[in-house]
Amino acid sequence: MNKIDIPSTSRIRHRDFIFGVATAAFQIEGDVNNRLPCIWDTFCRIPGKISDHSNGHIACNHIEYWQQDIELISSLGVNAYRFSISWGRVMTASGQINPQGLAFYRQLIDALNRKGIKAFVTLYHWDLPQYLEDKGGWLNRETAYHFRDYADAISRELGDSVYAYTTLNEPFCSAHLGYETGVHAPGKIGQAHGRQAAHHLLLAHGLAMPVLRKNAPNSQHGIVVNIAPCDPLTQFTDDIRAAKLADDYLNHWYISPLLKGTYPDSFSQLPSNARPHIEDGDMAIIQAPLDYFGINYYTRNVVCSNGRRGFEGFEIVPPKKVAMSLTAMGWEVTPISLTKMLLTLAMEYDLPPIYITENGAAYDDQIIDDEINDMQRVEYYKQHLSALDRAINAGVNVQGYFAWSLMDNFEWAEGYQKRFGLCYVDYTTLVRTPKRSALTIKHFLEQKTDAIR
Ligand code: FCB
């Protein structure tokens, strides 16, 4: 019942396939006094923004428990760990390196390398230093240049000790949720804001890429986007058209500039007062060649038309109205959408090698007799790994997969109430306990092969 049923000839089982676990700085680190405040510290103080009124002050206290966490990672048998660097821990407000902060990540990476676990380092997982937000944050073009300088300073120091650098995690979330709908930090609202922030984030990525390549020529360099494919509710023309617009607005707005150097054609449907300021040469910078394309996949969107025009004309149907199975986040479980999404992307774009950089599910875990039998999560992983195997079989070049997350952590606007971990965290004692899902993946990874299909 607990076995992940993937044929021994699958690339996923090959010993060179990258199979990792992922986390992000703000969600696990704690120790906020030894870094600059970031937009999430500020956002957590605004009443009503975080559902359990929590913050990142302690989180999983990873800064203190990092050695134990590396042992935990290693005990799972994974060969990669994806984590993020907190910008405000490693840089001062005047743009100098903070040696103490950098030393933390250096020792973490050294310890991973000693264990043969590849370090996948994300430079920006949403925790913009507050002093930059005070100057406009991602609405200010200058922030993109500050990001480039931060990427330069850090990659000069860490160089090739990092296996893969990721510039940004999910620019959609930073831009759309942070500056357009306001449900994430910094909580700004408005279409013009969201679109401008998106452009500056993409620009930041493009500016950083050549710098990273120069400083760490033997590392891989890329970006991570989240993709929730958009399916029409019905086969009526209006719904199909609405789903296409939603797909452009939520997904291709990021993918297309990165891989083709242009915004989707539907850009022309943006009202003129919501169009971002784009300078000559920006799109070429954004389209910098990628060593890999990271995709975070959790769920899909079902979309219908509401009869209005342009980007105002689509609506996302609440998953509970259409889904057979939901996670604790209320997200539809739909592994087939992962296969379809990868196949569609491969048809539409000239794709670099793909890593699935996040995939996983929140469920309401119960500890019974010191055990967490998270069978729904086990099922989620089984189904999604099979779905991934199908895409690989059909010819999509996927080189790695990361489970989100190593352990339960601060789930942004949901606080600590939503648990995504393979390991359970008791937030009173901070004890980490591998769940059944962790043990299932460990067992799966014990049977690696050299077979090539
Ligand atoms: C992604 C984020 C990650 C985590 C998962 C559940 O959007 O990158 O930090 O919160 O969702």
Tab-separated table of N, CA and C in Angstrom, residues 378-446:
chain	number	residue	atom	x	y	z
A	378	VAL	N	0.765	10.430	1.007
A	378	VAL	CA	1.462	9.327	0.322
A	378	VAL	C	0.831	9.126	-1.053
A	379	GLU	N	-0.490	9.095	-1.063
A	379	GLU	CA	-1.227	8.905	-2.319
A	379	GLU	C	-0.926	10.048	-3.300
A	380	TYR	N	-0.888	11.268	-2.782
A	380	TYR	CA	-0.591	12.435	-3.623
A	380	TYR	C	0.768	12.258	-4.307
A	381	TYR	N	1.768	11.890	-3.530
A	381	TYR	CA	3.113	11.724	-4.114
A	381	TYR	C	3.136	10.581	-5.129
A	382	LYS	N	2.491	9.475	-4.768
A	382	LYS	CA	2.463	8.343	-5.710
A	382	LYS	C	1.891	8.783	-7.039
A	383	GLN	N	0.746	9.438	-6.975
A	383	GLN	CA	0.048	9.818	-8.212
A	383	GLN	C	0.848	10.831	-9.018
A	384	HIS	N	1.483	11.763	-8.325
A	384	HIS	CA	2.198	12.805	-9.071
A	384	HIS	C	3.512	12.282	-9.637
A	385	LEU	N	4.148	11.371	-8.942
A	385	LEU	CA	5.372	10.786	-9.514
A	385	LEU	C	5.024	9.938	-10.734
A	386	SER	N	3.905	9.234	-10.682
A	386	SER	CA	3.480	8.470	-11.864
A	386	SER	C	3.147	9.416	-13.010
A	387	ALA	N	2.489	10.518	-12.680
A	387	ALA	CA	2.133	11.499	-13.717
A	387	ALA	C	3.397	12.079	-14.344
A	388	LEU	N	4.401	12.298	-13.523
A	388	LEU	CA	5.673	12.823	-14.018
A	388	LEU	C	6.343	11.780	-14.913
A	389	ASP	N	6.286	10.539	-14.482
A	389	ASP	CA	6.884	9.452	-15.271
A	389	ASP	C	6.239	9.392	-16.659
A	390	ARG	N	4.935	9.613	-16.706
A	390	ARG	CA	4.245	9.580	-18.001
A	390	ARG	C	4.760	10.692	-18.916
A	391	ALA	N	4.962	11.868	-18.339
A	391	ALA	CA	5.462	12.983	-19.158
A	391	ALA	C	6.879	12.680	-19.653
A	392	ILE	N	7.686	12.095	-18.794
A	392	ILE	CA	9.066	11.761	-19.188
A	392	ILE	C	9.034	10.730	-20.321
A	393	ASN	N	8.160	9.729	-20.153
A	393	ASN	CA	8.015	8.704	-21.202
A	393	ASN	C	7.601	9.288	-22.529
A	394	ALA	N	6.802	10.345	-22.446
A	394	ALA	CA	6.324	10.962	-23.687
A	394	ALA	C	7.379	11.894	-24.269
A	395	GLY	N	8.524	12.010	-23.598
A	395	GLY	CA	9.642	12.740	-24.200
A	395	GLY	C	10.009	14.064	-23.552
A	396	VAL	N	9.341	14.453	-22.466
A	396	VAL	CA	9.700	15.729	-21.832
A	396	VAL	C	10.985	15.519	-21.017
A	397	ASN	N	11.903	16.456	-21.174
A	397	ASN	CA	13.214	16.308	-20.529
A	397	ASN	C	13.183	16.823	-19.083
A	398	VAL	N	12.757	15.955	-18.175
A	398	VAL	CA	12.704	16.322	-16.755
A	398	VAL	C	13.883	15.663	-16.049
A	399	GLN	N	14.685	16.485	-15.377
A	399	GLN	CA	15.932	15.974	-14.775
A	399	GLN	C	15.861	15.873	-13.257
A	400	GLY	N	14.785	16.375	-12.665
A	400	GLY	CA	14.750	16.325	-11.205
A	400	GLY	C	13.376	16.644	-10.652
A	401	TYR	N	13.220	16.326	-9.371
A	401	TYR	CA	11.927	16.495	-8.686
A	401	TYR	C	12.205	16.812	-7.218
A	402	PHE	N	11.511	17.794	-6.689
A	402	PHE	CA	11.660	18.154	-5.273
A	402	PHE	C	10.308	18.117	-4.581
A	403	ALA	N	10.260	17.453	-3.445
A	403	ALA	CA	9.034	17.445	-2.657
A	403	ALA	C	8.983	18.720	-1.817
A	404	TRP	N	7.839	19.361	-1.812
A	404	TRP	CA	7.604	20.465	-0.877
A	404	TRP	C	6.736	19.925	0.239
A	405	SER	N	7.262	19.794	1.401
A	405	SER	CA	8.490	20.379	1.884
A	405	SER	C	9.219	19.375	2.773
A	406	LEU	N	10.471	19.652	3.067
A	406	LEU	CA	11.192	18.801	4.030
A	406	LEU	C	10.374	18.651	5.311
A	407	MET	N	9.880	19.783	5.806
A	407	MET	CA	9.146	19.737	7.087
A	407	MET	C	8.039	20.783	7.087
A	408	ASP	N	7.096	20.616	7.988
A	408	ASP	CA	6.036	21.611	8.150
A	408	ASP	C	6.683	22.956	8.429
A	409	ASN	N	6.055	24.026	7.976
A	409	ASN	CA	6.663	25.341	8.191
A	409	ASN	C	5.618	26.436	8.054
A	410	PHE	N	6.093	27.674	8.055
A	410	PHE	CA	5.213	28.850	7.982
A	410	PHE	C	4.650	28.963	6.570
A	411	GLU	N	3.380	28.637	6.427
A	411	GLU	CA	2.764	28.620	5.095
A	411	GLU	C	2.149	29.995	4.773
A	412	TRP	N	2.978	31.004	4.777
A	412	TRP	CA	2.610	32.358	4.350
A	412	TRP	C	1.298	32.820	4.984
A	413	ALA	N	0.318	33.236	4.176
A	413	ALA	CA	-0.914	33.800	4.741
A	413	ALA	C	-1.694	32.787	5.588
A	414	GLU	N	-1.355	31.499	5.471
A	414	GLU	CA	-2.039	30.467	6.267
A	414	GLU	C	-1.312	30.181	7.576
A	415	GLY	N	-0.208	30.869	7.814
A	415	GLY	CA	0.539	30.648	9.051
A	415	GLY	C	0.985	29.197	9.208
A	416	TYR	N	0.905	28.715	10.457
A	416	TYR	CA	1.401	27.353	10.720
A	416	TYR	C	0.294	26.313	10.635
A	417	GLN	N	-0.891	26.745	10.190
A	417	GLN	CA	-2.014	25.808	10.229
A	417	GLN	C	-2.009	24.796	9.093
A	418	LYS	N	-1.334	25.128	8.034
A	418	LYS	CA	-1.318	24.197	6.907
A	418	LYS	C	0.037	23.498	6.872
A	419	ARG	N	-0.014	22.176	6.938
A	419	ARG	CA	1.224	21.383	7.042
A	419	ARG	C	1.524	20.704	5.710
A	420	PHE	N	2.669	21.062	5.145
A	420	PHE	CA	3.100	20.499	3.858
A	420	PHE	C	4.270	19.531	4.034
A	421	GLY	N	4.730	19.324	5.258
A	421	GLY	CA	5.996	18.616	5.441
A	421	GLY	C	5.959	17.124	5.182
A	422	LEU	N	7.138	16.593	4.794
A	422	LEU	CA	7.339	15.152	4.870
A	422	LEU	C	7.625	14.808	6.327
A	423	CYS	N	8.136	15.805	7.068
A	423	CYS	CA	8.386	15.614	8.494
A	423	CYS	C	7.472	16.545	9.268
A	424	TYR	N	6.914	16.018	10.329
A	424	TYR	CA	5.987	16.771	11.176
A	424	TYR	C	6.806	17.627	12.142
A	425	VAL	N	6.393	18.887	12.314
A	425	VAL	CA	7.068	19.732	13.297
A	425	VAL	C	6.095	20.025	14.435
A	426	ASP	N	6.509	19.673	15.644
A	426	ASP	CA	5.746	20.043	16.836
A	426	ASP	C	6.203	21.461	17.192
A	427	TYR	N	5.321	22.439	17.028
A	427	TYR	CA	5.755	23.827	17.172
A	427	TYR	C	5.991	24.229	18.624
A	428	THR	N	5.682	23.357	19.570
A	428	THR	CA	6.008	23.662	20.965
A	428	THR	C	7.422	23.191	21.281
A	429	THR	N	7.732	21.971	20.866
A	429	THR	CA	9.061	21.422	21.193
A	429	THR	C	10.043	21.555	20.024
A	430	LEU	N	9.524	21.860	18.859
A	430	LEU	CA	10.293	21.919	17.605
A	430	LEU	C	10.876	20.559	17.182
A	431	VAL	N	10.379	19.501	17.780
A	431	VAL	CA	10.813	18.162	17.379
A	431	VAL	C	10.262	17.863	15.992
A	432	ARG	N	11.108	17.310	15.139
A	432	ARG	CA	10.718	16.906	13.788
A	432	ARG	C	10.531	15.391	13.768
A	433	THR	N	9.408	14.928	13.217
A	433	THR	CA	9.162	13.485	13.125
A	433	THR	C	8.792	13.131	11.689
A	434	PRO	N	9.570	12.238	11.063
A	434	PRO	CA	9.211	11.840	9.690
A	434	PRO	C	7.809	11.228	9.651
A	435	LYS	N	7.012	11.677	8.696
A	435	LYS	CA	5.664	11.112	8.518
A	435	LYS	C	5.769	9.868	7.634
A	436	ARG	N	4.665	9.172	7.499
A	436	ARG	CA	4.634	7.995	6.611
A	436	ARG	C	5.114	8.371	5.205
A	437	SER	N	4.754	9.573	4.746
A	437	SER	CA	5.167	9.998	3.391
A	437	SER	C	6.688	10.067	3.284
A	438	ALA	N	7.346	10.548	4.326
A	438	ALA	CA	8.815	10.615	4.314
A	438	ALA	C	9.382	9.206	4.216
A	439	LEU	N	8.812	8.294	4.982
A	439	LEU	CA	9.329	6.921	5.000
A	439	LEU	C	9.083	6.237	3.661
A	440	THR	N	7.958	6.589	3.036
A	440	THR	CA	7.645	5.993	1.728
A	440	THR	C	8.656	6.461	0.684
A	441	ILE	N	8.957	7.739	0.705
A	441	ILE	CA	9.922	8.266	-0.267
A	441	ILE	C	11.313	7.697	0.013
A	442	LYS	N	11.653	7.603	1.292
A	442	LYS	CA	12.951	7.015	1.657
A	442	LYS	C	13.057	5.586	1.090
A	443	HIS	N	12.013	4.832	1.272
A	443	HIS	CA	11.992	3.454	0.790
A	443	HIS	C	12.145	3.430	-0.742
A	444	PHE	N	11.424	4.335	-1.388
A	444	PHE	CA	11.484	4.440	-2.851
A	444	PHE	C	12.923	4.731	-3.308
A	445	LEU	N	13.579	5.636	-2.585
A	445	LEU	CA	14.920	6.052	-3.003
A	445	LEU	C	15.978	5.005	-2.681
A	446	GLU	N	15.631	4.068	-1.841
A	446	GLU	CA	16.583	2.984	-1.552
A	446	GLU	C	16.736	2.047	-2.748
